[in-house]
XYZ file of C-alpha atoms in Angstrom:
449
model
C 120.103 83.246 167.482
C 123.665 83.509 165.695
C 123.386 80.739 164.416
C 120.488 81.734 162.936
C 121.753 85.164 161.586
C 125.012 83.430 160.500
C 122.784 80.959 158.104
C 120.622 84.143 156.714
C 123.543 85.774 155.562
C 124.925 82.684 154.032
C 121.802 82.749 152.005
C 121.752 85.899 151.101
C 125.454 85.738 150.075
C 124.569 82.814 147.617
C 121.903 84.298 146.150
C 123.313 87.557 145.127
C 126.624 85.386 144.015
C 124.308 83.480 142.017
C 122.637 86.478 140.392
C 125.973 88.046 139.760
C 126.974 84.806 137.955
C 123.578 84.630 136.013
C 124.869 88.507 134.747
C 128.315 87.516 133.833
C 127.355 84.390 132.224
C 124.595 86.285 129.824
C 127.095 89.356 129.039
C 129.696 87.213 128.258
C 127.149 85.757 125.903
C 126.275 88.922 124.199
C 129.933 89.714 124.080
C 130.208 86.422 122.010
C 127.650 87.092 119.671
C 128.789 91.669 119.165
C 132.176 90.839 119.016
C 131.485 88.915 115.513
C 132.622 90.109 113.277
C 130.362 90.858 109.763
C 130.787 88.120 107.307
C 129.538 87.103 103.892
C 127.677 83.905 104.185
C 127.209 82.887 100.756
C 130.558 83.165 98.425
C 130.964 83.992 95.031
C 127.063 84.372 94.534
C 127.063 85.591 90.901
C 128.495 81.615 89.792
C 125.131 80.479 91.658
C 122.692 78.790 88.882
C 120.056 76.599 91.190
C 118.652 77.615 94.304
C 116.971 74.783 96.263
C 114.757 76.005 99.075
C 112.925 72.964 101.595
C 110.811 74.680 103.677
C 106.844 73.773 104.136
C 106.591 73.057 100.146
C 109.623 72.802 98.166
C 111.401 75.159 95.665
C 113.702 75.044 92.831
C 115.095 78.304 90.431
C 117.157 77.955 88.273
C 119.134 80.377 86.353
C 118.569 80.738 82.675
C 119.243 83.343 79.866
C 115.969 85.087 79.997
C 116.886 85.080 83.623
C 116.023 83.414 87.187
C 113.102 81.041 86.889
C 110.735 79.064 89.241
C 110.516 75.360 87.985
C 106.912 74.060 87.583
C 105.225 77.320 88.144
C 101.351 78.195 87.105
C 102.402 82.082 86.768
C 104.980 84.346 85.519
C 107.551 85.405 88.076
C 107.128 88.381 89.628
C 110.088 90.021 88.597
C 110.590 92.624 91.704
C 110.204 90.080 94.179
C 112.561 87.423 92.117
C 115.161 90.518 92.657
C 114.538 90.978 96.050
C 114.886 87.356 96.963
C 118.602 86.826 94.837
C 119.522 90.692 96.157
C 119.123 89.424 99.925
C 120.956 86.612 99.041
C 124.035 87.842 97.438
C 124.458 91.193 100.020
C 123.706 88.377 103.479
C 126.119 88.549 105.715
C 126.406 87.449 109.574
C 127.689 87.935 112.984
C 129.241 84.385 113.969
C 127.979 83.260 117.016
C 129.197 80.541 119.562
C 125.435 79.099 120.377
C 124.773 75.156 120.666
C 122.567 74.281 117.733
C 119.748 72.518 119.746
C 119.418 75.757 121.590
C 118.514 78.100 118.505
C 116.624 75.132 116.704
C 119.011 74.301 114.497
C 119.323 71.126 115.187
C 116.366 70.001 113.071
C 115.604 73.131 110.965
C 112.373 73.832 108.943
C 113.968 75.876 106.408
C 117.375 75.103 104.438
C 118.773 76.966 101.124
C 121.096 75.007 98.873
C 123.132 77.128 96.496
C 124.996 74.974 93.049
C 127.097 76.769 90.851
C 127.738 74.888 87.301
C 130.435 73.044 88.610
C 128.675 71.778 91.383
C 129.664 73.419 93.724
C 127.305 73.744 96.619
C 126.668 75.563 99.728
C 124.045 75.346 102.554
C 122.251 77.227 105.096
C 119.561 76.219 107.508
C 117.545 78.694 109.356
C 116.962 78.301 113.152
C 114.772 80.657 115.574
C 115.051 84.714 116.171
C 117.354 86.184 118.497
C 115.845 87.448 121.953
C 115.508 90.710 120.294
C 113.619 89.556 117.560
C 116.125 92.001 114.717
C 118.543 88.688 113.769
C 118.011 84.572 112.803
C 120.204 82.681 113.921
C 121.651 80.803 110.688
C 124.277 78.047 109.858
C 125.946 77.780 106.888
C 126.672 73.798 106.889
C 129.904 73.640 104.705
C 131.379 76.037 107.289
C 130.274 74.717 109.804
C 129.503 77.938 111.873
C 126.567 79.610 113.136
C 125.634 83.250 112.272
C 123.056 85.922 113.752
C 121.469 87.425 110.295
C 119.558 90.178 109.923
C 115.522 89.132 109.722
C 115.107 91.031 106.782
C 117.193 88.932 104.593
C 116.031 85.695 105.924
C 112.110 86.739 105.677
C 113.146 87.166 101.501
C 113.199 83.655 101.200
C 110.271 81.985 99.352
C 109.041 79.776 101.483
C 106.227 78.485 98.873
C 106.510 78.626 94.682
C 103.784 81.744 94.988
C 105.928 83.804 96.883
C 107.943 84.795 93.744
C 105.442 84.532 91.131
C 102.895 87.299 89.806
C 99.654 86.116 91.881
C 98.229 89.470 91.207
C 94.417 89.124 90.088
C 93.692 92.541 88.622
C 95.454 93.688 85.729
C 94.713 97.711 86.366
C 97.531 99.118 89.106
C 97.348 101.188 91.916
C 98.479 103.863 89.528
C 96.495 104.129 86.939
C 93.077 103.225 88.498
C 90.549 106.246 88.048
C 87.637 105.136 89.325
C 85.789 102.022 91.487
C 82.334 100.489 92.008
C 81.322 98.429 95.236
C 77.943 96.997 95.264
C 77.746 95.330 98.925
C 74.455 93.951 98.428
C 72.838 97.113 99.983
C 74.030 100.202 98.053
C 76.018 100.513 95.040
C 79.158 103.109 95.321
C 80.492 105.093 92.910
C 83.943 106.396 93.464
C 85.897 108.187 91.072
C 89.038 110.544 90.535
C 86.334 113.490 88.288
C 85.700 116.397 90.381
C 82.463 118.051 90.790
C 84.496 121.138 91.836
C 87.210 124.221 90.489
C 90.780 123.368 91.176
C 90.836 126.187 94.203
C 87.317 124.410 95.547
C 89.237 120.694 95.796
C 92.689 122.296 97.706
C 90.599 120.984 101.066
C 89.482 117.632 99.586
C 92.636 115.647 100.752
C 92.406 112.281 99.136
C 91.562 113.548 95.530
C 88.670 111.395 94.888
C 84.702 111.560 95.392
C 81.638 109.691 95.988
C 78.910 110.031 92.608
C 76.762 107.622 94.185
C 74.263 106.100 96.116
C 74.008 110.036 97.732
C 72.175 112.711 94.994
C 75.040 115.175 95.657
C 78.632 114.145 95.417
C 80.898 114.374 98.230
C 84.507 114.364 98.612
C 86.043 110.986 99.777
C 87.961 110.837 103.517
C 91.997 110.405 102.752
C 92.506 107.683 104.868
C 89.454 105.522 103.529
C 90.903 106.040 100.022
C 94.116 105.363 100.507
C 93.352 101.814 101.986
C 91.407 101.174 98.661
C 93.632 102.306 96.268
C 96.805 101.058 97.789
C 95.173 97.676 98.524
C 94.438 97.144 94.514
C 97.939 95.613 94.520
C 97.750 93.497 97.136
C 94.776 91.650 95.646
C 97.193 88.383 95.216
C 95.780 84.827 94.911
C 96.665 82.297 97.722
C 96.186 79.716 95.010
C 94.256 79.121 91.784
C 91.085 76.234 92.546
C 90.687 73.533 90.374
C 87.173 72.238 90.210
C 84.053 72.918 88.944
C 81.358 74.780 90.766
C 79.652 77.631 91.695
C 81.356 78.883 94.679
C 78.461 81.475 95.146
C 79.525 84.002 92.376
C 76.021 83.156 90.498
C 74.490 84.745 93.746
C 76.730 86.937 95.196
C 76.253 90.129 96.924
C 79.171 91.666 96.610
C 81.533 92.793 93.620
C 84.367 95.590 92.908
C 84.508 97.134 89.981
C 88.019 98.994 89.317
C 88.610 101.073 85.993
C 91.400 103.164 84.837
C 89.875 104.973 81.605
C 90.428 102.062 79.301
C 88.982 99.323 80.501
C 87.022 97.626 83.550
C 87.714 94.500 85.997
C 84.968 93.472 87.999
C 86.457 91.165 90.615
C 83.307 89.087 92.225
C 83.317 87.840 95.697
C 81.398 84.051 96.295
C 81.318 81.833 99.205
C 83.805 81.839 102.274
C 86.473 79.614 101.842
C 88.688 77.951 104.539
C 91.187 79.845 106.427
C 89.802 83.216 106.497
C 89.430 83.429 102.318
C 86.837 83.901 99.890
C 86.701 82.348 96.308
C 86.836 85.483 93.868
C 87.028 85.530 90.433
C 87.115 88.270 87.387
C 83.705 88.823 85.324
C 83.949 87.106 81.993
C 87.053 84.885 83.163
C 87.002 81.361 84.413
C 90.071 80.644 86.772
C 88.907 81.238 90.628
C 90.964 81.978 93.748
C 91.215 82.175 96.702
C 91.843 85.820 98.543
C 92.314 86.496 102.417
C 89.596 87.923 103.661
C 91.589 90.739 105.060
C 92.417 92.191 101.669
C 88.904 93.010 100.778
C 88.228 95.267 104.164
C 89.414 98.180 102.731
C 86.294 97.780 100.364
C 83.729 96.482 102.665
C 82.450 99.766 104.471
C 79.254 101.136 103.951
C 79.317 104.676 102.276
C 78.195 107.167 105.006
C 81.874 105.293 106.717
C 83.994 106.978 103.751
C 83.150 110.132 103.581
C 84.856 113.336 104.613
C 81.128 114.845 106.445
C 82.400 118.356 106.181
C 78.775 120.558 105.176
C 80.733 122.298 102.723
C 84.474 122.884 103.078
C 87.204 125.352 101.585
C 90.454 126.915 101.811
C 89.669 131.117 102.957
C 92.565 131.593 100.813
C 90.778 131.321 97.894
C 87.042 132.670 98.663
C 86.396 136.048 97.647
C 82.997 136.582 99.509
C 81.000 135.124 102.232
C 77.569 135.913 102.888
C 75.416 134.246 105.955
C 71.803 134.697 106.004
C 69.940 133.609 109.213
C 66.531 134.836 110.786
C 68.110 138.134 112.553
C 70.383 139.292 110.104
C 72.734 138.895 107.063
C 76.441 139.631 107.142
C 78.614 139.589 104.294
C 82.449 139.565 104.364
C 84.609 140.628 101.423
C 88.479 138.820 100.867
C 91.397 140.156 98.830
C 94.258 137.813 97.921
C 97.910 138.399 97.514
C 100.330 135.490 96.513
C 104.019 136.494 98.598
C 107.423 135.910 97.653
C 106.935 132.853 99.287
C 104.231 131.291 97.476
C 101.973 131.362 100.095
C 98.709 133.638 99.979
C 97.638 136.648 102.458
C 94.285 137.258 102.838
C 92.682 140.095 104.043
C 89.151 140.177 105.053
C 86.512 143.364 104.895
C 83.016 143.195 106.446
C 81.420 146.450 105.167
C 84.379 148.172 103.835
C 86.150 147.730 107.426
C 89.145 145.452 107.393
C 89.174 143.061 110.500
C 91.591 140.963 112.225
C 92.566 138.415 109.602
C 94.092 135.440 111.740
C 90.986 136.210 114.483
C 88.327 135.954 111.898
C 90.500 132.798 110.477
C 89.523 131.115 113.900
C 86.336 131.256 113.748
C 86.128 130.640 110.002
C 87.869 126.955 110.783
C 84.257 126.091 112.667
C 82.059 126.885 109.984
C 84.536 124.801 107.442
C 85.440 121.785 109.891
C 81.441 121.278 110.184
C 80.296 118.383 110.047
C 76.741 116.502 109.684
C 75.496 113.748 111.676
C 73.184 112.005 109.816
C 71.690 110.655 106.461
C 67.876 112.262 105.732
C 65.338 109.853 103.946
C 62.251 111.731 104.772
C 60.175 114.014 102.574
C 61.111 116.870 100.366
C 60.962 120.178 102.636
C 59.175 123.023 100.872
C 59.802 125.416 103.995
C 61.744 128.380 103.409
C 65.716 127.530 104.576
C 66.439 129.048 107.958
C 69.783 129.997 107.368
C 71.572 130.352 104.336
C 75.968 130.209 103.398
C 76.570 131.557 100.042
C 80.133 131.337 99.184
C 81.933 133.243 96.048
C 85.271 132.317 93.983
C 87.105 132.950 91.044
C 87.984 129.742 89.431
C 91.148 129.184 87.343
C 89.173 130.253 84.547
C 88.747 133.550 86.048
C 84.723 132.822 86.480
C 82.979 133.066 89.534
C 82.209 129.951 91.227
C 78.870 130.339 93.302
C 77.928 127.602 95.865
C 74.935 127.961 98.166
C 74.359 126.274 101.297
C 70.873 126.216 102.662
C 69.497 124.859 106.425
C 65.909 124.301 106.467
C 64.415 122.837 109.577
C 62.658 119.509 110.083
C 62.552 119.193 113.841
C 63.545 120.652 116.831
C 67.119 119.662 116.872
C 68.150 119.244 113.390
C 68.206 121.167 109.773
C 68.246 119.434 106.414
C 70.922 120.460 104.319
C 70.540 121.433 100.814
C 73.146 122.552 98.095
C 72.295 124.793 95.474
C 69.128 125.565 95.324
C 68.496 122.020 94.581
C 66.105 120.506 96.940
C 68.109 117.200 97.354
C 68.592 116.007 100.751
C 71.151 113.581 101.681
C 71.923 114.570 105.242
C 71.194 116.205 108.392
C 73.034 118.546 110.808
C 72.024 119.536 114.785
C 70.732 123.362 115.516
C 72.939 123.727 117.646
C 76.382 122.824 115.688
C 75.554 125.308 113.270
C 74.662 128.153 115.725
C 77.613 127.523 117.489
C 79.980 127.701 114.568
C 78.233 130.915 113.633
C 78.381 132.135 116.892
C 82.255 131.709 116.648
C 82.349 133.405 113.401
C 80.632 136.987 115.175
C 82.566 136.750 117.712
C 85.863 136.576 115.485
C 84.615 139.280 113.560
C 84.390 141.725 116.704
């Protein structure tokens, strides 16, 4: 039975001297690689004339008087990405590290830079695998002979294929300037566009800035984060390559297209067939080169247009109404607003109902039910010739100092839902449950009292 005990502990005793070994050994190696100090891994960069990179397709610049250039290139270089490339290259610098080479892949890299000044002069650096905390490459410079831990964001600069630093942009119009879109899917056409429908103190709650003309009969304000996906996404439409061939590639049929205009002109980029790798071939109307484009880069376009919406029934800022009337079956109230602009830019608002002043921030509450209403679903039944249940007129003075009148109107087509109608119009696009409106009313007496 000692004996026994004895052996335990001389097991135990092993094991935690092991684990305390394990701890040293791995400090001491993080020691190795903080104590480096920070070190400029390519020398005298601004003599550098040719850049070699051999990665998974090769690629030469060279430096001319017009400035850097990619050898054999279809396109123009991009000139902000040529900058960012030579910038991360000139500013790199490194940790050295005391790591066998075999260990970090370096031993057989898959990427190596050569820099040649005009002397010929040359220096070298092969890239081998992250870190363990995935922030730093490890990354030898060969005429040094010495490894370095870089930071990834100088290493991921470098242009692994020619297209990497060339203009592979397919649309000509910029995130900046575009004004106005066009998506046919194949089942609707959508018209987006920057033109408002509504006074500049109307569009303060209509985030994104831009609104839907079609395929609905009234026009509706466009959800922020739906927009910004499109517009931001216009300059990411890059090629993965230009195809050379002759065909069809499904444009003649195709059931999908983006048009994108900026007040000058119009590109209609066309979507065909599926290519390989999770692309489509695309190409511009009235232009002959095709491409390929990852799929990914056309989702921001590819929802259907009840999906981009804001489906607010009608909403605005009470800063800037100056009456509110509500008609329903048992009664009509109407609520009166005066505005004052503070010292501090901002706007009180005090609200009246009959000549009594109420509890601004109360009635505020249950004002934010009625505006953050939203419907539920799109109508494509019959015009409805009843009279409207329930009736939201609002009032406002416009920039132009003109009043601004905007009428709401619920008429009922079953048990559970109203149509919704704007303006006396009789167009029907969408639908909104009984109860969601009587409860957002309800809020709104109760706020009041």
């Amino acid at each position: 039975m000692k004996k026994t005990r004895t052996l335990i502990y001389v097991i135990i005793s092993i094991i935690v001297l092991s684990a305390l070994l394990f701890i040293l050994v791995n400090v001491n190696q993080n020691k190795k690689e903080a104590d480096g100090t920070s070190e400029q891994i390519i020398e005298s960069f601004e003599q550098v004339t040719d850049i070699q990179v051999f990665a998974s397709e090769n690629v030469t610049l060279t430096k001319k008087k017009q400035g850097w250039q990619v050898v054999d290139a279809e396109n123009e270089v991009d000139t902000d990405k040529m900058e960012s490339f030579l910038l991360a290259m000139e500013e790199m610098t490194g940790e050295a590290v005391e790591v066998d080479k075999k260990n970090v892949n370096l031993d057989f890299p898959k990427v190596t830079v050569s820099f040649a000044d005009t002397e010929g002069n040359t220096q070298k650096i092969s890239v081998g695998q992250m870190n363990g905390q995935g922030d730093r490459y490890y990354v030898e410079q060969l005429e040094k002979e010495k490894i370095y831990l870089v930071d990834r964001s100088s290493i991921e600069t470098i242009p692994l294929k020619r297209t990497a630093l060339l203009d592979t942009k397919i649309l000509t119009i910029s995130a900046e300037d575009v004004t106005g879109m066009e998506i046919d899917n194949g089942t609707e056409v959508i018209q987006l566009s920057k033109e408002s429908p509504y006074s500049e103190k109307e569009s303060l709650a209509h985030l994104s800035g831009w609104y839907m003309h079609e395929p609905y009969q009234n026009v509706y304000s466009v959800a922020f984060s739906k927009m910004q996906e499109m517009v931001v996404g216009i300059d990411k439409l890059e090629q993965v390559e230009t195809v050379n061939g002759e065909g069809d590639y499904g444009f003649t049929d195709s059931d999908f297209s983006i048009e994108f205009s900026n007040g000058q002109k119009q590109e209609k980029l066309i979507v065909g067939d599926p290519a390989a790798n999770n692309q489509y071939y695309v190409q511009i109307d009235g232009k002959q080169e095709v491409y390929k484009l990852p799929t990914k880069l056309l989702d921001p376009y590819s929802h259907q247009a009840y999906d981009m919406i804001d489906r607010f029934v009608h909403i605005v800022s009470l800063n800037v109404i100056d009456e509110l009337s509500i008609k329903t079956p048992e009664d009509k109230v109407t609520y009166t607003m005066e505005h004052e602009e503070t010292n501090a830019e901002e706007v009180k608002t005090t609200v009246f109902h009959e000549g009594e002043e109420l509890n601004t921030e109360s009635f505020r509450d249950g004002y934010k039910q009625l505006a953050g209403l939203t419907f539920d679903e799109a109508y494509n039944g019959e015009a409805v010739e009843e009279e409207p249940e329930v009736t939201i007129t609002y009032l406002i003075t416009d920039e132009n100092n003109e009043i601004t009148k905007n009428t709401i109107e619920f008429s009922s087509i079953s048990d559970t839902h109203y149509a919704i109608m704007k303006n006396n119009n009789n167009q029907i696009d969408f639908t909104v449950q009984k109860d969601k409106l009587h409860q957002a009313l309800e809020w709104m007496i109760q706020a009041e009292s």
